[in-house]
Amino acid sequence: MTKTPEHTSWQRGMGRVALVATVLAAVVVMLGAWTRLVDAGLGCPDWPGCYGFLTVPQGAEQIALAEARFPHAPVDASKGWPEMIHRYAAAILGLVVFGLAGFAFCHRRHGLPWKLPLFLAGFILLQGAFGMWTVTLKLWPQVVALHLLGGFTTLSLLALLSIRLLARWEPPAPQLGRWRGWLFGGLLLVIGQIALGAWTAANYAAVACPDLPTCQDQWWPAMDFRHGFDITQQVGPNYLGGQLTADGRVAIHLSHRLGALVVLVYWSLLLLKVWPACTRRRQCQALGLVAVTLLAQIGLGLLNVALHLPLAIAVAHNAMGAALLIAIIHLLWRTRPASPQPATVAPSPFNQEATV
């Protein structure tokens, strides 16, 4: 059945809200990077409040009470505020996602996608739990890395939902279909590289190699891969600043560098192969967006090392990694082999003509 004007209006409205949620998710990802980079992950030693308050303690009386509650964690407002700003932004995102899921479920009979919004609502709850464990387990690297990946996952799924609801689809060029397997392979490589980046950040290994293209003036310095990628690290110590040896951090850092090189070579060759098969404007734009975000991400990674991890560039590196992931998802959606089927709209009083 054809879409009614009411359905089209609901879809566009839901798409706009999904787009707002996507932008908000990107902000939350960047706030998380900022919180981590200024060493504020334990700026509030409890969860969801801060020293038992709704905001960072202020004034002599509140600070004295807070430090009495947590004698081993003196109040530092410069650490507490980044953490609380990140938490409140994440909470607002959660409310928006729950609203999307509720609206989609209530209007599921009218053709609106509802499974992905419901999954996102459940995933937000899981992501909130990981946010709590990040604090209660004192930045245990396994939880921190999974929490970072969860943020990228939330952002990617919201972007996909926005694209489905708002983007205009056109059939891909026939020659483009045979490259989809390779495009999915490139997506997996980028996901793996993001996972390496999350492990690098969780173990404070970003500055383990301060020089380029060598590491500590060596092409192959001393490394301890077994220690660097030990996922059985003990629960209990405070992991702020990291607990790994220098050789373990070097192993993580160089793995991330080599992963970036693999991603760059793979996608450069793939884009060169795919570009001649692109004959439709929107798909060519999608290919170009992947190329631009890939080059920008590699450039920001090099600047991070050369300039010794400046805050603005490090946050931008996280944001561009998310942008690259979204660009690839958008490209895959643009190269779908068959046109999406029109949504089926169930009979409703809203789409029936009134009779007199």
CSV table of C-alpha atoms in Angstrom, one decimal:
chain,number,residue,atom,x,y,z
A,1,MET,CA,0.0,0.0,0.0
A,2,THR,CA,1.1,3.5,-0.7
A,3,LYS,CA,2.2,5.8,2.1
A,4,THR,CA,-0.4,8.3,3.3
A,5,PRO,CA,0.4,12.0,4.0
A,6,GLU,CA,0.2,11.2,7.7
A,7,HIS,CA,2.7,8.4,7.4
A,8,THR,CA,5.1,10.6,5.5
A,9,SER,CA,4.8,13.4,8.0
A,10,TRP,CA,5.4,11.0,10.9
A,11,GLN,CA,8.4,9.5,9.1
A,12,ARG,CA,9.9,12.9,8.5
A,13,GLY,CA,9.3,14.0,12.1
A,14,MET,CA,10.8,10.9,13.5
A,15,GLY,CA,13.8,11.3,11.1
A,16,ARG,CA,14.4,14.8,12.4
A,17,VAL,CA,14.3,13.6,16.0
A,18,ALA,CA,16.7,10.8,15.0
A,19,LEU,CA,19.0,13.3,13.4
A,20,VAL,CA,19.0,15.4,16.6
A,21,ALA,CA,19.8,12.3,18.6
A,22,THR,CA,22.6,11.5,16.2
A,23,VAL,CA,24.2,14.9,16.7
A,24,LEU,CA,23.7,14.6,20.5
A,25,ALA,CA,25.3,11.1,20.4
A,26,ALA,CA,28.3,12.7,18.6
A,27,VAL,CA,28.5,15.4,21.3
A,28,VAL,CA,28.4,12.7,24.0
A,29,VAL,CA,31.3,10.8,22.3
A,30,MET,CA,33.4,13.9,22.1
A,31,LEU,CA,32.6,14.8,25.8
A,32,GLY,CA,33.6,11.3,26.7
A,33,ALA,CA,37.0,11.8,24.9
A,34,TRP,CA,37.4,15.1,26.6
A,35,THR,CA,36.7,13.6,30.1
A,36,ARG,CA,39.2,10.9,29.5
A,37,LEU,CA,41.9,13.1,28.1
A,38,VAL,CA,41.8,15.5,31.0
A,39,ASP,CA,42.0,12.5,33.4
A,40,ALA,CA,38.5,13.2,34.8
A,41,GLY,CA,37.1,9.7,34.5
A,42,LEU,CA,37.1,9.5,38.3
A,43,GLY,CA,36.3,13.2,38.9
A,44,CYS,CA,33.2,11.9,40.8
A,45,PRO,CA,34.0,8.7,42.7
A,46,ASP,CA,30.3,7.6,42.9
A,47,TRP,CA,27.5,7.1,40.3
A,48,PRO,CA,25.2,8.6,39.2
A,49,GLY,CA,25.7,11.6,41.5
A,50,CYS,CA,28.9,13.3,42.4
A,51,TYR,CA,30.0,12.8,46.1
A,52,GLY,CA,26.3,12.2,46.8
A,53,PHE,CA,25.2,15.5,45.2
A,54,LEU,CA,23.4,16.1,41.9
A,55,THR,CA,26.3,18.3,40.8
A,56,VAL,CA,29.9,18.9,41.7
A,57,PRO,CA,30.1,20.0,45.4
A,58,GLN,CA,30.4,23.7,45.8
A,59,GLY,CA,31.1,25.8,48.9
A,60,ALA,CA,33.0,24.9,52.0
A,61,GLU,CA,30.1,23.0,53.7
A,62,GLN,CA,29.4,20.8,50.7
A,63,ILE,CA,33.1,20.1,50.0
A,64,ALA,CA,33.6,19.2,53.7
A,65,LEU,CA,30.7,16.8,53.6
A,66,ALA,CA,31.8,15.3,50.3
A,67,GLU,CA,35.4,14.6,51.5
A,68,ALA,CA,34.0,13.1,54.7
A,69,ARG,CA,32.0,10.7,52.5
A,70,PHE,CA,35.0,9.9,50.3
A,71,PRO,CA,38.1,10.6,52.3
A,72,HIS,CA,40.4,9.0,49.7
A,73,ALA,CA,39.0,11.2,46.8
A,74,PRO,CA,39.5,14.9,47.5
A,75,VAL,CA,37.1,17.2,45.6
A,76,ASP,CA,38.6,18.6,42.4
A,77,ALA,CA,36.0,20.7,40.6
A,78,SER,CA,38.2,20.8,37.4
A,79,LYS,CA,37.8,17.0,37.3
A,80,GLY,CA,34.3,16.7,38.5
A,81,TRP,CA,32.6,19.1,36.0
A,82,PRO,CA,33.8,17.3,32.8
A,83,GLU,CA,32.5,14.0,34.3
A,84,MET,CA,29.1,15.4,35.3
A,85,ILE,CA,28.6,17.3,32.0
A,86,HIS,CA,29.3,14.0,30.2
A,87,ARG,CA,26.8,12.2,32.4
A,88,TYR,CA,24.0,14.7,32.0
A,89,ALA,CA,24.5,14.8,28.2
A,90,ALA,CA,24.3,11.0,28.1
A,91,ALA,CA,21.2,11.1,30.2
A,92,ILE,CA,19.5,13.6,27.8
A,93,LEU,CA,20.5,11.4,24.9
A,94,GLY,CA,18.9,8.4,26.7
A,95,LEU,CA,15.6,10.3,27.1
A,96,VAL,CA,15.5,11.2,23.4
A,97,VAL,CA,16.2,7.6,22.4
A,98,PHE,CA,13.5,6.3,24.7
A,99,GLY,CA,11.1,8.8,23.2
A,100,LEU,CA,12.0,7.7,19.6
A,101,ALA,CA,11.5,4.0,20.6
A,102,GLY,CA,8.1,4.8,22.2
A,103,PHE,CA,6.9,6.8,19.2
A,104,ALA,CA,8.0,4.2,16.7
A,105,PHE,CA,6.4,1.3,18.6
A,106,CYS,CA,3.1,3.1,19.0
A,107,HIS,CA,3.0,3.8,15.2
A,108,ARG,CA,4.5,0.5,14.1
A,109,ARG,CA,1.2,-0.4,12.3
A,110,HIS,CA,1.7,2.6,10.1
A,111,GLY,CA,5.0,1.5,8.6
A,112,LEU,CA,7.5,3.3,10.9
A,113,PRO,CA,10.7,1.3,11.7
A,114,TRP,CA,10.4,0.2,15.3
A,115,LYS,CA,12.9,-2.7,15.8
A,116,LEU,CA,16.0,-0.6,15.5
A,117,PRO,CA,14.7,2.1,17.9
A,118,LEU,CA,13.7,-0.5,20.5
A,119,PHE,CA,17.1,-2.1,20.2
A,120,LEU,CA,18.7,1.3,20.7
A,121,ALA,CA,16.7,1.9,23.8
A,122,GLY,CA,17.9,-1.4,25.3
A,123,PHE,CA,21.4,-0.7,24.2
A,124,ILE,CA,21.3,2.7,25.9
A,125,LEU,CA,20.5,1.0,29.2
A,126,LEU,CA,23.5,-1.3,28.7
A,127,GLN,CA,25.7,1.6,27.9
A,128,GLY,CA,24.5,3.4,31.1
A,129,ALA,CA,25.5,0.3,33.0
A,130,PHE,CA,29.0,0.4,31.5
A,131,GLY,CA,29.2,4.1,32.4
A,132,MET,CA,28.5,3.1,36.0
A,133,TRP,CA,31.0,0.2,36.0
A,134,THR,CA,33.6,2.6,34.5
A,135,VAL,CA,33.5,4.5,37.8
A,136,THR,CA,32.8,1.7,40.3
A,137,LEU,CA,35.6,-0.5,38.8
A,138,LYS,CA,38.0,2.5,38.8
A,139,LEU,CA,38.6,2.7,35.0
A,140,TRP,CA,39.2,-1.0,34.6
A,141,PRO,CA,40.5,-1.0,30.9
A,142,GLN,CA,38.2,-3.8,29.7
A,143,VAL,CA,35.1,-1.8,30.8
A,144,VAL,CA,36.5,1.5,29.6
A,145,ALA,CA,37.2,0.1,26.1
A,146,LEU,CA,33.8,-1.5,25.9
A,147,HIS,CA,32.1,1.7,27.0
A,148,LEU,CA,34.0,3.6,24.3
A,149,LEU,CA,32.9,1.1,21.7
A,150,GLY,CA,29.4,1.3,23.0
A,151,GLY,CA,29.3,5.0,22.4
A,152,PHE,CA,30.5,4.5,18.8
A,153,THR,CA,27.9,1.8,18.3
A,154,THR,CA,25.1,4.0,19.6
A,155,LEU,CA,26.1,6.8,17.3
A,156,SER,CA,26.4,4.5,14.3
A,157,LEU,CA,22.9,3.0,14.8
A,158,LEU,CA,21.3,6.4,15.3
A,159,ALA,CA,23.0,7.6,12.1
A,160,LEU,CA,21.7,4.5,10.2
A,161,LEU,CA,18.2,5.2,11.5
A,162,SER,CA,18.4,8.9,10.4
A,163,ILE,CA,19.6,7.8,7.0
A,164,ARG,CA,16.8,5.3,6.6
A,165,LEU,CA,14.2,7.9,7.5
A,166,LEU,CA,15.5,11.0,5.7
A,167,ALA,CA,17.8,10.1,2.9
A,168,ARG,CA,16.6,9.7,-0.7
A,169,TRP,CA,17.7,6.3,-2.1
A,170,GLU,CA,18.6,5.7,-5.7
A,171,PRO,CA,19.5,2.3,-7.3
A,172,PRO,CA,23.3,1.8,-7.4
A,173,ALA,CA,25.2,1.5,-10.6
A,174,PRO,CA,25.2,-2.2,-11.7
A,175,GLN,CA,29.0,-2.4,-11.6
A,176,LEU,CA,29.0,-1.2,-8.0
A,177,GLY,CA,27.3,-4.2,-6.6
A,178,ARG,CA,30.2,-6.6,-7.0
A,179,TRP,CA,32.3,-4.4,-4.6
A,180,ARG,CA,29.9,-4.6,-1.7
A,181,GLY,CA,31.7,-7.5,-0.1
A,182,TRP,CA,34.9,-5.5,-0.2
A,183,LEU,CA,33.1,-2.5,1.3
A,184,PHE,CA,31.9,-4.7,4.2
A,185,GLY,CA,35.5,-5.9,4.6
A,186,GLY,CA,36.6,-2.3,4.9
A,187,LEU,CA,33.9,-1.6,7.5
A,188,LEU,CA,35.2,-4.5,9.6
A,189,LEU,CA,38.8,-3.2,9.3
A,190,VAL,CA,37.7,0.2,10.5
A,191,ILE,CA,35.7,-1.3,13.4
A,192,GLY,CA,38.8,-3.3,14.4
A,193,GLN,CA,40.9,-0.1,14.2
A,194,ILE,CA,38.4,1.7,16.4
A,195,ALA,CA,38.6,-1.1,18.9
A,196,LEU,CA,42.4,-0.8,18.9
A,197,GLY,CA,42.0,2.9,19.5
A,198,ALA,CA,39.7,2.3,22.4
A,199,TRP,CA,42.2,-0.1,24.0
A,200,THR,CA,45.0,2.4,23.4
A,201,ALA,CA,42.9,5.1,25.2
A,202,ALA,CA,41.8,2.8,28.0
A,203,ASN,CA,45.5,1.9,28.8
A,204,TYR,CA,46.9,5.4,28.3
A,205,ALA,CA,49.2,4.3,25.5
A,206,ALA,CA,48.6,7.2,23.1
A,207,VAL,CA,52.0,8.8,24.0
A,208,ALA,CA,54.0,5.6,24.3
A,209,CYS,CA,55.7,6.5,21.0
A,210,PRO,CA,56.5,10.2,20.9
A,211,ASP,CA,58.2,10.3,17.5
A,212,LEU,CA,57.4,9.6,13.8
A,213,PRO,CA,57.8,7.4,11.8
A,214,THR,CA,59.9,5.5,14.3
A,215,CYS,CA,59.0,4.8,17.9
A,216,GLN,CA,61.5,5.9,20.6
A,217,ASP,CA,64.0,6.4,17.7
A,218,GLN,CA,63.7,2.7,16.7
A,219,TRP,CA,61.8,1.0,14.0
A,220,TRP,CA,61.0,-2.0,16.2
A,221,PRO,CA,61.4,-1.1,19.8
A,222,ALA,CA,61.1,-3.4,22.8
A,223,MET,CA,57.4,-4.5,23.1
A,224,ASP,CA,55.4,-6.8,25.3
A,225,PHE,CA,52.3,-7.9,23.4
A,226,ARG,CA,51.3,-10.4,25.9
A,227,HIS,CA,51.2,-7.8,28.7
A,228,GLY,CA,49.8,-5.1,26.5
A,229,PHE,CA,46.8,-7.2,25.3
A,230,ASP,CA,46.2,-9.0,28.6
A,231,ILE,CA,42.4,-8.8,29.1
A,232,THR,CA,42.6,-10.5,32.4
A,233,GLN,CA,43.9,-7.5,34.3
A,234,GLN,CA,43.0,-7.6,37.9
A,235,VAL,CA,39.8,-5.8,39.1
A,236,GLY,CA,40.5,-3.5,42.1
A,237,PRO,CA,43.4,-1.2,41.4
A,238,ASN,CA,42.8,2.4,40.4
A,239,TYR,CA,43.6,2.4,36.7
A,240,LEU,CA,43.7,6.2,36.3
A,241,GLY,CA,46.9,6.8,34.4
A,242,GLY,CA,47.2,3.1,33.5
A,243,GLN,CA,48.9,0.1,35.1
A,244,LEU,CA,50.8,-1.4,32.2
A,245,THR,CA,54.6,-1.4,31.7
A,246,ALA,CA,56.2,0.8,29.1
A,247,ASP,CA,56.8,-2.2,26.8
A,248,GLY,CA,53.2,-3.2,27.0
A,249,ARG,CA,52.0,0.3,26.1
A,250,VAL,CA,54.4,0.5,23.2
A,251,ALA,CA,53.0,-2.8,21.9
A,252,ILE,CA,49.5,-1.3,21.9
A,253,HIS,CA,50.5,2.0,20.4
A,254,LEU,CA,52.4,0.3,17.5
A,255,SER,CA,49.5,-2.1,16.9
A,256,HIS,CA,47.3,1.0,16.5
A,257,ARG,CA,49.7,2.6,14.1
A,258,LEU,CA,50.0,-0.5,12.0
A,259,GLY,CA,46.3,-0.9,12.0
A,260,ALA,CA,45.9,2.7,10.7
A,261,LEU,CA,48.4,1.8,7.9
A,262,VAL,CA,46.4,-1.3,6.9
A,263,VAL,CA,43.1,0.7,6.9
A,264,LEU,CA,44.7,3.5,4.8
A,265,VAL,CA,46.2,1.1,2.2
A,266,TYR,CA,43.0,-1.1,2.0
A,267,TRP,CA,40.6,1.8,1.6
A,268,SER,CA,42.9,3.8,-0.8
A,269,LEU,CA,43.1,0.8,-3.2
A,270,LEU,CA,39.4,0.0,-2.8
A,271,LEU,CA,38.3,3.6,-3.5
A,272,LEU,CA,40.5,3.7,-6.6
A,273,LYS,CA,38.9,0.5,-7.8
A,274,VAL,CA,35.3,1.5,-7.0
A,275,TRP,CA,35.4,5.1,-8.2
A,276,PRO,CA,35.2,4.2,-12.0
A,277,ALA,CA,32.1,2.2,-11.4
A,278,CYS,CA,30.3,5.2,-9.7
A,279,THR,CA,27.9,6.8,-12.2
A,280,ARG,CA,25.3,8.3,-9.8
A,281,ARG,CA,25.7,11.6,-8.0
A,282,ARG,CA,24.7,10.5,-4.5
A,283,GLN,CA,26.8,7.4,-4.5
A,284,CYS,CA,29.8,9.4,-5.8
A,285,GLN,CA,29.3,11.9,-3.0
A,286,ALA,CA,29.2,9.0,-0.5
A,287,LEU,CA,32.5,7.7,-1.9
A,288,GLY,CA,34.1,11.1,-1.7
A,289,LEU,CA,32.9,11.5,1.9
A,290,VAL,CA,34.7,8.3,2.9
A,291,ALA,CA,37.9,9.5,1.2
A,292,VAL,CA,37.8,12.9,2.9
A,293,THR,CA,37.1,11.5,6.4
A,294,LEU,CA,39.8,8.8,6.0
A,295,LEU,CA,42.5,11.3,5.0
A,296,ALA,CA,41.4,13.7,7.8
A,297,GLN,CA,41.5,10.9,10.4
A,298,ILE,CA,45.0,9.8,9.3
A,299,GLY,CA,46.2,13.4,9.4
A,300,LEU,CA,44.8,14.0,12.9
A,301,GLY,CA,46.4,10.7,14.1
A,302,LEU,CA,49.8,11.9,12.8
A,303,LEU,CA,49.3,15.3,14.5
A,304,ASN,CA,48.5,13.7,17.8
A,305,VAL,CA,51.9,12.0,17.8
A,306,ALA,CA,53.9,15.0,16.4
A,307,LEU,CA,52.3,17.5,18.8
A,308,HIS,CA,52.2,15.1,21.8
A,309,LEU,CA,48.5,14.7,22.1
A,310,PRO,CA,47.1,18.2,22.3
A,311,LEU,CA,43.5,18.1,23.7
A,312,ALA,CA,41.7,19.7,20.8
A,313,ILE,CA,43.3,17.5,18.2
A,314,ALA,CA,42.9,14.3,20.3
A,315,VAL,CA,39.1,15.0,20.7
A,316,ALA,CA,38.9,15.8,17.0
A,317,HIS,CA,40.6,12.4,16.3
A,318,ASN,CA,37.9,10.6,18.2
A,319,ALA,CA,35.2,12.6,16.4
A,320,MET,CA,36.7,12.0,13.0
A,321,GLY,CA,36.9,8.2,13.7
A,322,ALA,CA,33.1,8.3,14.3
A,323,ALA,CA,32.6,10.3,11.2
A,324,LEU,CA,34.6,7.8,9.1
A,325,LEU,CA,32.5,5.0,10.5
A,326,ILE,CA,29.2,6.8,9.7
A,327,ALA,CA,30.5,7.7,6.2
A,328,ILE,CA,31.1,4.0,5.5
A,329,ILE,CA,27.7,3.0,6.8
A,330,HIS,CA,26.2,5.7,4.6
A,331,LEU,CA,28.1,4.4,1.6
A,332,LEU,CA,26.9,0.8,2.2
A,333,TRP,CA,23.3,2.1,2.4
A,334,ARG,CA,23.7,4.0,-0.8
A,335,THR,CA,25.0,0.9,-2.6
A,336,ARG,CA,22.1,-1.4,-1.6
A,337,PRO,CA,21.4,-3.8,-4.4
A,338,ALA,CA,17.6,-3.4,-4.4
A,339,SER,CA,15.2,-0.5,-3.8
A,340,PRO,CA,13.7,-0.5,-0.3
A,341,GLN,CA,10.1,-1.7,-0.3
A,342,PRO,CA,7.5,0.9,0.5
A,343,ALA,CA,6.2,0.7,4.0
A,344,THR,CA,2.9,-1.0,4.5
A,345,VAL,CA,0.3,1.2,6.1
A,346,ALA,CA,-2.4,-0.5,8.1
A,347,PRO,CA,-6.0,0.9,7.9
A,348,SER,CA,-6.5,3.6,10.4
A,349,PRO,CA,-9.0,6.3,11.1
A,350,PHE,CA,-6.3,8.8,10.1
A,351,ASN,CA,-6.1,7.5,6.5
A,352,GLN,CA,-9.8,6.9,5.9
A,353,GLU,CA,-12.1,9.5,4.4
A,354,ALA,CA,-14.9,10.6,6.5
A,355,THR,CA,-18.4,9.6,5.4
A,356,VAL,CA,-21.5,11.6,5.9
